[in-house]
Short mmCIF file of C-alpha atoms in Angstrom, two decimals:
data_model
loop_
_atom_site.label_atom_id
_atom_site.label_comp_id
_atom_site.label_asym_id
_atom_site.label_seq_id
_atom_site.Cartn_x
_atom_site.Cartn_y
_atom_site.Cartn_z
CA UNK A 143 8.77 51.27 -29.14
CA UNK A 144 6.66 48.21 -29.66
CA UNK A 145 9.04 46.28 -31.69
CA UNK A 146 12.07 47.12 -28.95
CA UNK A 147 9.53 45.39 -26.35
CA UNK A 148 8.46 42.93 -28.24
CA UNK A 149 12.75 42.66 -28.75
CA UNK A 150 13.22 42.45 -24.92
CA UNK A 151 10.24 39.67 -24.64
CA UNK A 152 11.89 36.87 -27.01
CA UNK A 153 15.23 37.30 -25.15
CA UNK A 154 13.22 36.65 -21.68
CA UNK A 155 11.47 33.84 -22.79
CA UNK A 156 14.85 32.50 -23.92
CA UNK A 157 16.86 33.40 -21.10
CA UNK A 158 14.05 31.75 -19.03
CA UNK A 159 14.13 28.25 -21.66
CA UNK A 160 18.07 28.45 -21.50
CA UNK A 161 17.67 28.21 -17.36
CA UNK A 162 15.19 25.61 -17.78
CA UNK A 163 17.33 23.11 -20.01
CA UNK A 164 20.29 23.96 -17.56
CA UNK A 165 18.20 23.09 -14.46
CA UNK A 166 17.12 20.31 -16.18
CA UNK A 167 20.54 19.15 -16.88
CA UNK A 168 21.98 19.50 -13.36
CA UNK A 169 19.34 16.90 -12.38
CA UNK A 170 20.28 13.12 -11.92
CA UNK A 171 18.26 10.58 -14.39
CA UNK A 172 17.81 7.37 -12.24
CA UNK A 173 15.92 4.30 -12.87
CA UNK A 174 14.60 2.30 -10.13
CA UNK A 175 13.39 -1.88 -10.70
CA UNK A 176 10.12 -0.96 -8.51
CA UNK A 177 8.15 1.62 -7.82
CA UNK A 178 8.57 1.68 -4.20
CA UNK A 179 12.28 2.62 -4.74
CA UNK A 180 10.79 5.20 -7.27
CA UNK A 181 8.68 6.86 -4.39
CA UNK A 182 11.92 6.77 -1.89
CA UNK A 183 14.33 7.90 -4.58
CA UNK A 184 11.35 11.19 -5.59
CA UNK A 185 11.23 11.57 -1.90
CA UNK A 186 14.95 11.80 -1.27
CA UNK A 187 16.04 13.41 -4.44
CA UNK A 188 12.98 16.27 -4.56
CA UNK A 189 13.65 18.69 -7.31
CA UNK A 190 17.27 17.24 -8.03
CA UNK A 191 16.45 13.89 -10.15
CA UNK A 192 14.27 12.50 -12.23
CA UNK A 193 12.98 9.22 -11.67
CA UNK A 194 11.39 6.07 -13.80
CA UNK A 195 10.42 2.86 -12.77
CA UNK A 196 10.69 -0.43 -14.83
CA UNK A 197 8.01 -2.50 -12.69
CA UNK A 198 4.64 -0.85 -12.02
CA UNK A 199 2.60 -1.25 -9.23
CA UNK A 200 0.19 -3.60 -10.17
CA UNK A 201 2.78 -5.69 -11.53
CA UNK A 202 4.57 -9.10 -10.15
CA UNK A 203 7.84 -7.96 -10.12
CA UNK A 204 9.28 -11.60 -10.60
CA UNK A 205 7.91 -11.47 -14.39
CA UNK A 206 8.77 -8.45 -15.94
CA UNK A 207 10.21 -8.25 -19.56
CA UNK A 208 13.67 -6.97 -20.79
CA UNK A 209 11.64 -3.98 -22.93
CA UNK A 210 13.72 -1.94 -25.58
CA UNK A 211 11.98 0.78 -23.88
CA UNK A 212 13.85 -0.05 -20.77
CA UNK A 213 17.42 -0.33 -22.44
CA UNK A 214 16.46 3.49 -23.57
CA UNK A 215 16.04 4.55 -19.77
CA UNK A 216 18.97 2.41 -18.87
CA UNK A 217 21.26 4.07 -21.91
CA UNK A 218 20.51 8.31 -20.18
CA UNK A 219 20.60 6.76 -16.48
CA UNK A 220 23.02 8.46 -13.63
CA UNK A 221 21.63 6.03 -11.46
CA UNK A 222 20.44 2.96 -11.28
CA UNK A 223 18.53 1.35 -8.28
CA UNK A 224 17.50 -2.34 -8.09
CA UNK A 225 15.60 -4.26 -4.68
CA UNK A 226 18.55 -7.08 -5.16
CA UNK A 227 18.32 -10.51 -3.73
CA UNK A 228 17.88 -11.83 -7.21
CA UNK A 229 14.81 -10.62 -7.44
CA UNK A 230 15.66 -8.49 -10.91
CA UNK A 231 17.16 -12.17 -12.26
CA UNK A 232 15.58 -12.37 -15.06
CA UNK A 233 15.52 -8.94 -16.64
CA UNK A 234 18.00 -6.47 -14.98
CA UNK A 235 20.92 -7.87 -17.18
CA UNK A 236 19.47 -8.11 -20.45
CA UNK A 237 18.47 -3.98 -20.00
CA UNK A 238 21.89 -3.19 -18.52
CA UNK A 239 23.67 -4.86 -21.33
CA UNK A 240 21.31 -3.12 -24.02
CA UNK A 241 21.97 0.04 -22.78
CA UNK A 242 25.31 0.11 -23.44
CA UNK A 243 26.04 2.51 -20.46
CA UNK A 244 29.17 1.57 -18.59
CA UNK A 245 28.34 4.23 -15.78
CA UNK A 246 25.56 1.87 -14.30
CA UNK A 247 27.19 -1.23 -14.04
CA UNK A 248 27.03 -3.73 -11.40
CA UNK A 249 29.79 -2.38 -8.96
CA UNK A 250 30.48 0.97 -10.34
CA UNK A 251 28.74 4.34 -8.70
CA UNK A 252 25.59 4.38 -10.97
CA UNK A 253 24.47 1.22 -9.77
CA UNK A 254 22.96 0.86 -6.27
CA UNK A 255 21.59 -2.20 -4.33
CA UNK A 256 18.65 -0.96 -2.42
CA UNK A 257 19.55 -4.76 -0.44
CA UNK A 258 22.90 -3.97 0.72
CA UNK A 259 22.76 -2.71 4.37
CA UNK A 260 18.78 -3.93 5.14
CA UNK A 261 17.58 -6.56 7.74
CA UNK A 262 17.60 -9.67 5.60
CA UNK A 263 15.08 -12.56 6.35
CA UNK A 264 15.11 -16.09 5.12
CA UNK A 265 18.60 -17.19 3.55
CA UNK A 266 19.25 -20.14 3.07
CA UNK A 267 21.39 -22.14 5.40
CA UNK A 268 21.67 -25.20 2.30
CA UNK A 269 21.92 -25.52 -1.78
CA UNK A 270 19.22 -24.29 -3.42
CA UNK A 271 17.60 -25.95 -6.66
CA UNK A 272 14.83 -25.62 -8.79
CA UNK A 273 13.18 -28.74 -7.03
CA UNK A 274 12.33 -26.00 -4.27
CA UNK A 275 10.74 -23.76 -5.85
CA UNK A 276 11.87 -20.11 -7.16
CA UNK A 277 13.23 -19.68 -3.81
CA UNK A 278 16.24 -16.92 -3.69
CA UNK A 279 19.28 -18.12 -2.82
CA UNK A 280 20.57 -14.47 -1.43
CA UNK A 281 17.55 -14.29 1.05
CA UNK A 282 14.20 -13.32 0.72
CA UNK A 283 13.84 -9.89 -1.58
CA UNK A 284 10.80 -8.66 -0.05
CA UNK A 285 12.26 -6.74 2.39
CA UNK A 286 10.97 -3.07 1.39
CA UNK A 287 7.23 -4.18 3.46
CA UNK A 288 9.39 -3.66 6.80
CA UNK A 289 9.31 0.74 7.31
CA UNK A 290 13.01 -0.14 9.26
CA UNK A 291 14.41 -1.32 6.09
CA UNK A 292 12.60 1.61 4.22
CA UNK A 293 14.47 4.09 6.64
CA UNK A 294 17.91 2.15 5.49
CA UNK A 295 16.68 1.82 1.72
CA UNK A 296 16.44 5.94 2.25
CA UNK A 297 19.95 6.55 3.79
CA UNK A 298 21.80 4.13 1.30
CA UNK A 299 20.09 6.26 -1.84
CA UNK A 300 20.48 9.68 -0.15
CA UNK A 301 24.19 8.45 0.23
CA UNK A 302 24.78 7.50 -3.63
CA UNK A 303 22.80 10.74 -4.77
CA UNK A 304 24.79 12.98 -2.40
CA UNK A 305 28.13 10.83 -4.16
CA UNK A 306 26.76 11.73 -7.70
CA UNK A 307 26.22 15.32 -6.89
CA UNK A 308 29.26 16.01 -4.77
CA UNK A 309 30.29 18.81 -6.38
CA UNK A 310 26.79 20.52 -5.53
CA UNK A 311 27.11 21.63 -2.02
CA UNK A 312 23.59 23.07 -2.21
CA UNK A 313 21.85 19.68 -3.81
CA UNK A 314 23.66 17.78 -1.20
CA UNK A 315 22.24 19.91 1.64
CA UNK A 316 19.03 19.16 -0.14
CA UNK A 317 19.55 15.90 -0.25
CA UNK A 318 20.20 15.08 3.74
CA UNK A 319 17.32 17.25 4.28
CA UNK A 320 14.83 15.44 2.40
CA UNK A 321 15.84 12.34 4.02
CA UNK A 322 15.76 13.69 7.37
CA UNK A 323 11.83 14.95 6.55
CA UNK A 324 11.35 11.39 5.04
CA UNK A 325 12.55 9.29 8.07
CA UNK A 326 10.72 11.40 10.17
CA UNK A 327 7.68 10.81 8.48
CA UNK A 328 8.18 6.73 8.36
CA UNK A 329 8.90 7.26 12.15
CA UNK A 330 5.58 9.32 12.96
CA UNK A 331 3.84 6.48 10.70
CA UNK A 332 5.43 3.60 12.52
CA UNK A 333 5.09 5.29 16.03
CA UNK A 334 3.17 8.05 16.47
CA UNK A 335 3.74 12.12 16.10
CA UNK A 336 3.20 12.09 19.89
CA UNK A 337 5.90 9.07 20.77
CA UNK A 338 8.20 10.53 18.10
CA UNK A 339 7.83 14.12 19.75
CA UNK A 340 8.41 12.86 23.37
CA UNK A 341 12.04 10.80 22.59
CA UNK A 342 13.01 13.69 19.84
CA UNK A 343 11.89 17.00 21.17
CA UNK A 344 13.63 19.93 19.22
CA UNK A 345 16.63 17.08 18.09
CA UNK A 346 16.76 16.35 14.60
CA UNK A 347 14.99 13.87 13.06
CA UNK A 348 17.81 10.92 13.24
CA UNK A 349 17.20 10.81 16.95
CA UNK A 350 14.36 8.48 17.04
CA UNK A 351 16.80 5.93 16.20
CA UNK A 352 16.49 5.09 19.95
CA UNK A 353 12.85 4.19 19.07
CA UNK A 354 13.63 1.86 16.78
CA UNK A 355 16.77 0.43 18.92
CA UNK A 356 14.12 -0.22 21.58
CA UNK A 357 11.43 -1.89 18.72
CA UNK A 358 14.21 -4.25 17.66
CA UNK A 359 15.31 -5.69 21.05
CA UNK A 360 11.80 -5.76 22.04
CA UNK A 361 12.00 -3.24 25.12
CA UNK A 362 9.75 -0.18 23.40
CA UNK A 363 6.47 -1.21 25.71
CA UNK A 364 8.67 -0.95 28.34
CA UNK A 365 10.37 1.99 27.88
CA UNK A 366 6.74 3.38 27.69
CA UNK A 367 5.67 2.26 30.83
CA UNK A 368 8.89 3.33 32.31
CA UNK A 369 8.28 6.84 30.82
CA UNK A 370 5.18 7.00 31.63
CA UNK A 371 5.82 6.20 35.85
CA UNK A 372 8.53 9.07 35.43
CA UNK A 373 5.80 11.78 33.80
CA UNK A 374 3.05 10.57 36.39
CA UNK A 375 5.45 11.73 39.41
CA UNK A 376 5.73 14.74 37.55
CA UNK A 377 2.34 14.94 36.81
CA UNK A 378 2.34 15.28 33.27
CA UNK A 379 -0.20 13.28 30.92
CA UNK A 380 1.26 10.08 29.26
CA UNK A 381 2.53 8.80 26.26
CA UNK A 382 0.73 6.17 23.81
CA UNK A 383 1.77 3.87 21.19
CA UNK A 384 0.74 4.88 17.84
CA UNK A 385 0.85 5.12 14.36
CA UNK A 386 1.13 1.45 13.17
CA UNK A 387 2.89 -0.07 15.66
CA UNK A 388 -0.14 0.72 18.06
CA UNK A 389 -2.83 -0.22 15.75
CA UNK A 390 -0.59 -3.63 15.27
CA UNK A 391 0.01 -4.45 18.83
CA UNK A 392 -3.27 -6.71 19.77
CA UNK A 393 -2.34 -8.93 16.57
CA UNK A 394 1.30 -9.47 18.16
CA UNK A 395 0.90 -13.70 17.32
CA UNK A 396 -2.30 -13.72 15.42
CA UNK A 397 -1.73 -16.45 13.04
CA UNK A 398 -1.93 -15.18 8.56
CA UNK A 399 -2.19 -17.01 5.57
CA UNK A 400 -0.38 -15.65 2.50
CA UNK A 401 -0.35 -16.24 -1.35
CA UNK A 402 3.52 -16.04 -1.90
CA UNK A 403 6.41 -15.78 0.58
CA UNK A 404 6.04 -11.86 0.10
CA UNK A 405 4.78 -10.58 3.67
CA UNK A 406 7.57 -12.39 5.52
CA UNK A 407 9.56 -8.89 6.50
CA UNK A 408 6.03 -7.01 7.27
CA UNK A 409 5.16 -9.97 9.34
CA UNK A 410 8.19 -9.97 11.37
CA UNK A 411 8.25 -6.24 12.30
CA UNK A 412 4.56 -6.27 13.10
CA UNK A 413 4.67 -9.74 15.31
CA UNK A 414 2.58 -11.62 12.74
CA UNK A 415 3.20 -15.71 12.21
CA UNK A 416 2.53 -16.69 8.55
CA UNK A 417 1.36 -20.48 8.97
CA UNK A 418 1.34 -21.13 5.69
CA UNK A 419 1.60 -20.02 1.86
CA UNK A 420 -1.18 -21.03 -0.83
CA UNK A 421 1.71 -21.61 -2.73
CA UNK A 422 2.93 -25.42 -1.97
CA UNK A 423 6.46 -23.77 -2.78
CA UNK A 424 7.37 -20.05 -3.75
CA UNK A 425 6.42 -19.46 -7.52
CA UNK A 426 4.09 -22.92 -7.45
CA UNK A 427 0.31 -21.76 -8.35
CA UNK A 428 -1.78 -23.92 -5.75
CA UNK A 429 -2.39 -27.52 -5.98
CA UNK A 430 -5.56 -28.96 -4.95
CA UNK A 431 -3.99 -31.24 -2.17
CA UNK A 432 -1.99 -28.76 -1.18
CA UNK A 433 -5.57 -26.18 -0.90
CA UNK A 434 -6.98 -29.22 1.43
CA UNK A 435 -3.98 -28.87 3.63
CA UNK A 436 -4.54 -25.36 4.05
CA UNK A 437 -8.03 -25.62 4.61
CA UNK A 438 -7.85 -27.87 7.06
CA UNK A 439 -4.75 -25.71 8.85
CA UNK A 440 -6.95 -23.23 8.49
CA UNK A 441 -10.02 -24.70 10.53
CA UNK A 442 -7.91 -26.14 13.13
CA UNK A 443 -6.31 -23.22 14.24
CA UNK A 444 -9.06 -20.97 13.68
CA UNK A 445 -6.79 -18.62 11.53
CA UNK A 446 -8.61 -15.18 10.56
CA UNK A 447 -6.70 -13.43 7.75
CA UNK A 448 -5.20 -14.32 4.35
CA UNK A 449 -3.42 -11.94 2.59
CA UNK A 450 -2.58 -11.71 -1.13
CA UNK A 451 -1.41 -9.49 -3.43
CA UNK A 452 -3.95 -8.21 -5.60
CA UNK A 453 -1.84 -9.54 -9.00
CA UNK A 454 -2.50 -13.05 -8.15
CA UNK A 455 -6.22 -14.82 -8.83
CA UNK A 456 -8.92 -14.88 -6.42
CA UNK A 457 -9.99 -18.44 -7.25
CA UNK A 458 -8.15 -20.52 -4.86
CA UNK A 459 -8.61 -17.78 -1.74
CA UNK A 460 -12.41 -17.48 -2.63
CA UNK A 461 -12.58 -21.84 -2.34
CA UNK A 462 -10.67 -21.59 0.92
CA UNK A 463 -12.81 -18.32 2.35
CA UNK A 464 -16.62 -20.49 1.70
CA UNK A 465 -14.83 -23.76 3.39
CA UNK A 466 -13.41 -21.54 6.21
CA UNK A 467 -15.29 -17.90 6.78
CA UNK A 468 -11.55 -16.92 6.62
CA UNK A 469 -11.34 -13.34 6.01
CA UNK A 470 -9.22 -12.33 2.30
CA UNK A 471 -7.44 -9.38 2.59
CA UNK A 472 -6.14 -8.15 -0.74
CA UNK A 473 -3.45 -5.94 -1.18
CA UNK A 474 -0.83 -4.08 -2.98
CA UNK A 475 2.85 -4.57 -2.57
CA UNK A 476 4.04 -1.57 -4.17
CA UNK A 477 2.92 1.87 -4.64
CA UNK A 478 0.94 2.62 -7.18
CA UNK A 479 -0.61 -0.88 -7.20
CA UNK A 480 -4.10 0.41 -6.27
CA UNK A 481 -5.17 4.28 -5.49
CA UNK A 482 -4.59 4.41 -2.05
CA UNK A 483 -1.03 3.18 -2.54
CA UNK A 484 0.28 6.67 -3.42
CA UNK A 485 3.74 6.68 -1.80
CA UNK A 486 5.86 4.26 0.17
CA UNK A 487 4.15 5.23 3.88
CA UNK A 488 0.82 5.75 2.16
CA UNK A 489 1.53 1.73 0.97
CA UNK A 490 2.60 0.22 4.36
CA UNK A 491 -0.39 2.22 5.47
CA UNK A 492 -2.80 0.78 3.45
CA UNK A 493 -1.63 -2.97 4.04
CA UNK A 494 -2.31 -2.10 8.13
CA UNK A 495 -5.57 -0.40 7.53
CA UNK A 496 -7.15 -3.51 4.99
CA UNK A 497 -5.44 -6.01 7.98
CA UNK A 498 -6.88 -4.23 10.72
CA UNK A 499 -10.27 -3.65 9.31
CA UNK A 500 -10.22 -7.22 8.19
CA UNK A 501 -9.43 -8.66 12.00
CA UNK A 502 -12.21 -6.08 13.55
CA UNK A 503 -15.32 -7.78 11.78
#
């Protein structure tokens, strides 16, 4: 008797390994350039993909090295997912062409360009050359800081995933739900449960698009006060701005200095005006005339804030905070760069809160 149930134990556990190794072969290997397309990609993909990242957080992702390690990921990738805009230029081709995997290929179904359908800032309207600077001739790459183009960064990988897996019905119902739960949750971030709530009531998810129709043409602060005369005749309490769009909204115009032409998208959605970079040109460390400039720009205009990335040295923001009292804020870019930075919305949200904190003293 003991030897038929110790019989009937080894075939469990190797029924149960035999459904693990098929579950894990129904899920989708991907590798993402950045780890903020790593947390979207987790987010969106759940239980159906497994995800690796060739930048980490703390990293500058204009410097990263073509690692053999990398061409591995590359060679068992379904998927892979770069930020675009050049800003993989130096790497992404040496790994693509060591892995030796045709399926992820620029232009073929594993490869997706997080850039394709975003808001783009900053092209350039003339030639570029290296006399410039390492300025991107397709327009400025940073564009993952602005929570609108993280809702579109979600929808364009939930589309390629749901492509992958089409002959999943299930995953891909799993799939469009996830995204829906993580729009929702940028859209609570950006506005507020209670704002999100009052345009969406029991609609899915996808209808607070009309909040972020009214952001973009600048008309969401007066919807509000619109809405708000309508639920005062019916005497019902009114709505408030929230999330970070409320917390941003006595900065609208307040004047930042950055390190690198990084906060560009984040400045735009949050009304910010970056009046100048410690960088004389994108990718030039800081030159001590240029420093004087600043410092002077800096006094005169009685800016508050700089912002850097916490990659880059303190030396030249510490000389220009004891001429100035200006405030340094430093931050990460991209999840994972410091502890707080957990996910993408935890990351946006950690950028506001250091700003904000910064601005109040």
């Amino acid at each position: 008797m003991k030897n038929k149930y110790l019989c009937l134990l080894v075939i469990g556990l190797l029924v149960i390994g035999l459904l693990n190794i098929w579950a894990e072969e129904k899920k989708l290997n991907v590798v993402t350039t950045t780890t903020d397309l790593k947390s979207i990609t987790e987010s969106i993909g759940g239980d159906f993909v497994n995800v690796k990242s060739v930048c980490q957080g703390g990293q500058d992702p204009h410097f990263i090295q073509a690692k053999p390690v990398f061409m591995t990921w590359a060679r068992d990738a379904d998927l892979w997912i770069r930020i675009g805009r050049e800003l993989e230029v130096g790497y992404e081709a040496p790994i693509l062409e060591g892995s030796r995997n045709p399926k992820i290929k620029v232009g073929e179904t594993g490869h997706l360009d997080a850039s394709e359908h975003i808001l783009l800032l900053e092209v350039p309207t003339k030639q570029v050359d290296r006399s410039m600077g390492d300025v991107h001739p397709l327009g400025n790459p940073h564009y993952w800081l602005d929570p609108y183009n993280g809702r579109i960064i979600a929808k364009s990988i939930a589309e390629r995933l749901k492509k992958l897996l089409a002959e999943n019905a299930e995953q891909c119902r799993g799939i469009d739900k996830n995204c829906n739960a993580f729009i929702k949750k940028i859209d609570e971030a950006m506005f507020g449960a209670e704002l999100v709530k009052e345009i969406s009531g029991d609609k899915p998810a996808s209808s607070a698009d009309r909040l972020w129709e009214l952001e973009l043409a600048g008309k969401l602060d007066e919807f509000i006060t619109e809405t708000n005369t309508e639920r005062k005749k019916q005497d019902k309490p009114s709505v408030t701005l929230g999330g970070w769009a409320g917390k941003m909204r006595a900065y609208r115009g307040s004047k930042i200095i950055t390190y690198h032409r990084s906060l560009s998208y984040f400045a735009n959605r949050f009304g910010l005006v970056v009046a100048e970079e410690l960088e004389p040109k994108p990718g030039i460390p800081p030159s001590p005339n240029h420093l004087v400039a600043v410092i002077k720009k800096v006094n005169e205009e009685k800016i508050k804030a700089l912002i850097m990335e916490n990659y880059y040295s303190c030396k030249a923001p510490d000389l220009i905070a004891e001429k100035t009292g200006i405030k340094i804020v430093v931050i990460t870019n991209s999840v994972g760069g410091d502890e707080s930075a957990k996910d993408y919305v935890s990351m946006i949200d950690n950028i506001i809160t250091k700003f904000v904190k910064s601005m109040e003293k």
